[in-house]
PDB file of C-alpha atoms in Angstrom:
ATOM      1  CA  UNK A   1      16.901   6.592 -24.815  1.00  0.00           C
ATOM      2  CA  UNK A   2      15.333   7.331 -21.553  1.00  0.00           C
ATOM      3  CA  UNK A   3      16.576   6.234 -18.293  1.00  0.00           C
ATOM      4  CA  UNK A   4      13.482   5.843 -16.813  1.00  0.00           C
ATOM      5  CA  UNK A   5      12.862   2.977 -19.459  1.00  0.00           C
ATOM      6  CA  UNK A   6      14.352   0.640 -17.315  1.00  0.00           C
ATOM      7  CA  UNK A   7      13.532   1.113 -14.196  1.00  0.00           C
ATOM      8  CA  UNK A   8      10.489  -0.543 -12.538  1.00  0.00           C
ATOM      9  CA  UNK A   9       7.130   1.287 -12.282  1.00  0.00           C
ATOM     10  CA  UNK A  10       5.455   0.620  -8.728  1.00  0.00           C
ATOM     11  CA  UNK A  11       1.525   1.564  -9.155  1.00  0.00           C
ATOM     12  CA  UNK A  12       0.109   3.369  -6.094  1.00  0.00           C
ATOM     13  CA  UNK A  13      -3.705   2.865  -5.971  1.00  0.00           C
ATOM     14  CA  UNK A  14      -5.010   5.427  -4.125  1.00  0.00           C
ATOM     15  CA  UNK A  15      -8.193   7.906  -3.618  1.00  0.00           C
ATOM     16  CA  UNK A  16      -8.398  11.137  -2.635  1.00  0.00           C
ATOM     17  CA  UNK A  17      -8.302  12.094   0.367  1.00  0.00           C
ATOM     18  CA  UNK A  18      -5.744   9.625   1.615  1.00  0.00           C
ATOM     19  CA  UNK A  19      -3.571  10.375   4.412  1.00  0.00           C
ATOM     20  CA  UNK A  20      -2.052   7.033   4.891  1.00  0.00           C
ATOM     21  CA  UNK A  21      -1.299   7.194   0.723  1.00  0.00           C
ATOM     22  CA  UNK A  22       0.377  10.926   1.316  1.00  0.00           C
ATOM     23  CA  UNK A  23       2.313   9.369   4.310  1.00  0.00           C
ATOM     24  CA  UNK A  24       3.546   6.613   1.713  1.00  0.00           C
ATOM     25  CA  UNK A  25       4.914   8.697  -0.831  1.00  0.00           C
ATOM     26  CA  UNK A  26       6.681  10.650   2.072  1.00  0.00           C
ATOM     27  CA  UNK A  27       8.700   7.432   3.065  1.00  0.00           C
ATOM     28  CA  UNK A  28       9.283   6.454  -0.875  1.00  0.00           C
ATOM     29  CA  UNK A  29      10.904   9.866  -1.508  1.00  0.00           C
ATOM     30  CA  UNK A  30      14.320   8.827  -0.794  1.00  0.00           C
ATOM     31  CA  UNK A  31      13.943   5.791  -3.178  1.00  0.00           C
ATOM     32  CA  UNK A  32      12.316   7.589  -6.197  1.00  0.00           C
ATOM     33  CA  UNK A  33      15.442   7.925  -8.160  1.00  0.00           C
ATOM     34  CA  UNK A  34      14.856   3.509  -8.710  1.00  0.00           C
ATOM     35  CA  UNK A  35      11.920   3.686 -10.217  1.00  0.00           C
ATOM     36  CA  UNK A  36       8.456   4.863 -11.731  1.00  0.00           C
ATOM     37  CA  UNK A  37       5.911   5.878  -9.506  1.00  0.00           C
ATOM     38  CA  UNK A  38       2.547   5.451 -11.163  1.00  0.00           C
ATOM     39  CA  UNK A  39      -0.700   6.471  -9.434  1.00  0.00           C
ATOM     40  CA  UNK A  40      -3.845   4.910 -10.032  1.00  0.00           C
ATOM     41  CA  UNK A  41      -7.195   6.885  -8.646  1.00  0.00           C
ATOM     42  CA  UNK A  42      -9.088   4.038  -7.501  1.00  0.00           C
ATOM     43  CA  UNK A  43     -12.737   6.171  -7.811  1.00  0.00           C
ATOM     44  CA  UNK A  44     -12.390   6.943 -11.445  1.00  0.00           C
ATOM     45  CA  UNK A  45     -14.725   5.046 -13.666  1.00  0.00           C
ATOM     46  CA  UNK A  46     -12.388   3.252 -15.448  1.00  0.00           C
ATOM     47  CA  UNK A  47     -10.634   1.636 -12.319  1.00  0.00           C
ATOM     48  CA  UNK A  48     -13.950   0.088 -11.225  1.00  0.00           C
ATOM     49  CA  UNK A  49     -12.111  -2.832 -11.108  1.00  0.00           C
ATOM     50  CA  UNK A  50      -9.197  -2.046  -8.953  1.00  0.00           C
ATOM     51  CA  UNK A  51     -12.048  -0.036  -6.668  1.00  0.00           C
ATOM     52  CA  UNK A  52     -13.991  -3.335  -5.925  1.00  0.00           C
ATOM     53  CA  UNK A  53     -10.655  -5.231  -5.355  1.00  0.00           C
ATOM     54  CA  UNK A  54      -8.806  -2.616  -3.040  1.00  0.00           C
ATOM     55  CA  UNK A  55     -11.897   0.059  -1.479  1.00  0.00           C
ATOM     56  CA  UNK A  56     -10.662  -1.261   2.096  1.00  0.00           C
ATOM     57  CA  UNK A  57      -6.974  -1.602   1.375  1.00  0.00           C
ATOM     58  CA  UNK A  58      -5.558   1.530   0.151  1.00  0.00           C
ATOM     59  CA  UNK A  59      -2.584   2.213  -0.663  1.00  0.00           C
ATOM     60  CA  UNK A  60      -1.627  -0.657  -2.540  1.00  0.00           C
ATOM     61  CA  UNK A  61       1.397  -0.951  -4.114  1.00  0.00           C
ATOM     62  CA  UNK A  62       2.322  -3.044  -7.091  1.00  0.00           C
ATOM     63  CA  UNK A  63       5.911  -3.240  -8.629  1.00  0.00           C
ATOM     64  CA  UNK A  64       5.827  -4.462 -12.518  1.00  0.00           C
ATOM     65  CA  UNK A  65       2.491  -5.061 -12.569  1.00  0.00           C
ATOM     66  CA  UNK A  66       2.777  -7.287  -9.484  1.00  0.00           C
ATOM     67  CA  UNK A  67       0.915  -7.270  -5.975  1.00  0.00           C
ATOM     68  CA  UNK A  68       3.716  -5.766  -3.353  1.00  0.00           C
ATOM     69  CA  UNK A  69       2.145  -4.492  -0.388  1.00  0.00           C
ATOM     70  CA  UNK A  70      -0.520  -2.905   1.556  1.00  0.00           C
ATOM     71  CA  UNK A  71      -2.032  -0.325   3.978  1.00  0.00           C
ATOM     72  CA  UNK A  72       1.930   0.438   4.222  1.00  0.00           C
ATOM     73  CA  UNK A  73       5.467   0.720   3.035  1.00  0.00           C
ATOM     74  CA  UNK A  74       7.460  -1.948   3.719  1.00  0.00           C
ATOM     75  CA  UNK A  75      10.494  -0.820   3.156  1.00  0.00           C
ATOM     76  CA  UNK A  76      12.534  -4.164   2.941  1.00  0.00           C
ATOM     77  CA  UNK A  77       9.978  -6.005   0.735  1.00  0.00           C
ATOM     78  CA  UNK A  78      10.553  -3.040  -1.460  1.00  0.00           C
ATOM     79  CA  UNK A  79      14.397  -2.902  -0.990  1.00  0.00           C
ATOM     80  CA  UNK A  80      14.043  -6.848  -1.740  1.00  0.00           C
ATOM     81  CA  UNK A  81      12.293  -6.536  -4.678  1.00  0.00           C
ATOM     82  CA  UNK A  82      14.271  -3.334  -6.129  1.00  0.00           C
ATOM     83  CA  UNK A  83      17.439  -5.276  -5.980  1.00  0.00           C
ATOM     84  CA  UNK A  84      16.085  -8.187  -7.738  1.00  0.00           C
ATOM     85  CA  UNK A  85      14.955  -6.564 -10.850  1.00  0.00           C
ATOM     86  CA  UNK A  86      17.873  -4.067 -10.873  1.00  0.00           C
ATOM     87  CA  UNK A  87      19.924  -7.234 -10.765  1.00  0.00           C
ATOM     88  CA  UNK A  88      18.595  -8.847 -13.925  1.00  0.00           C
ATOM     89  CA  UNK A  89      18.570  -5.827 -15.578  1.00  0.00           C
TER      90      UNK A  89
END
């Protein structure tokens, strides 16, 4: 059994370049022992979808699948949300 298995996955959609998106992982560092970061590249062909939705927004973060944040790292939405799941877990 994994330990990652439990912990929440938070999706990065991102493109490359993107500063802002290198600047977010930067401040997640410290927090990466909590969960799974996933990234999504926004430009490949099958993430048209999340391309037409978030083109102007990026990053955006989702944590299990749901809508977070954007454009930056807020670090007590996250903190908010981290201790909620870890609490039901």
């Amino acid at each position: 059994c994994s330990a990652s298995a439990n912990k929440p996955v938070l999706t990065l959609f991102t493109k490359k370049p993107c500063p802002l998106c290198d600047e977010a992982k930067e401040v997640l560092e410290p927090y990466r022992r909590r969960f799974v970061l996933q990234e999504v590249d926004i430009t490949l062909p099958e993430n048209s979808a999340w391309y037409d939705q978030y083109k102007y927004d990026i990053p955006v973060f989702h944590l299990n699948g749901k809508f977070l944040m954007k454009h930056q790292v807020d670090m007590q939405k996250l903190e908010d949300q981290l201790v909620k799941l870890e609490s039901q877990s």
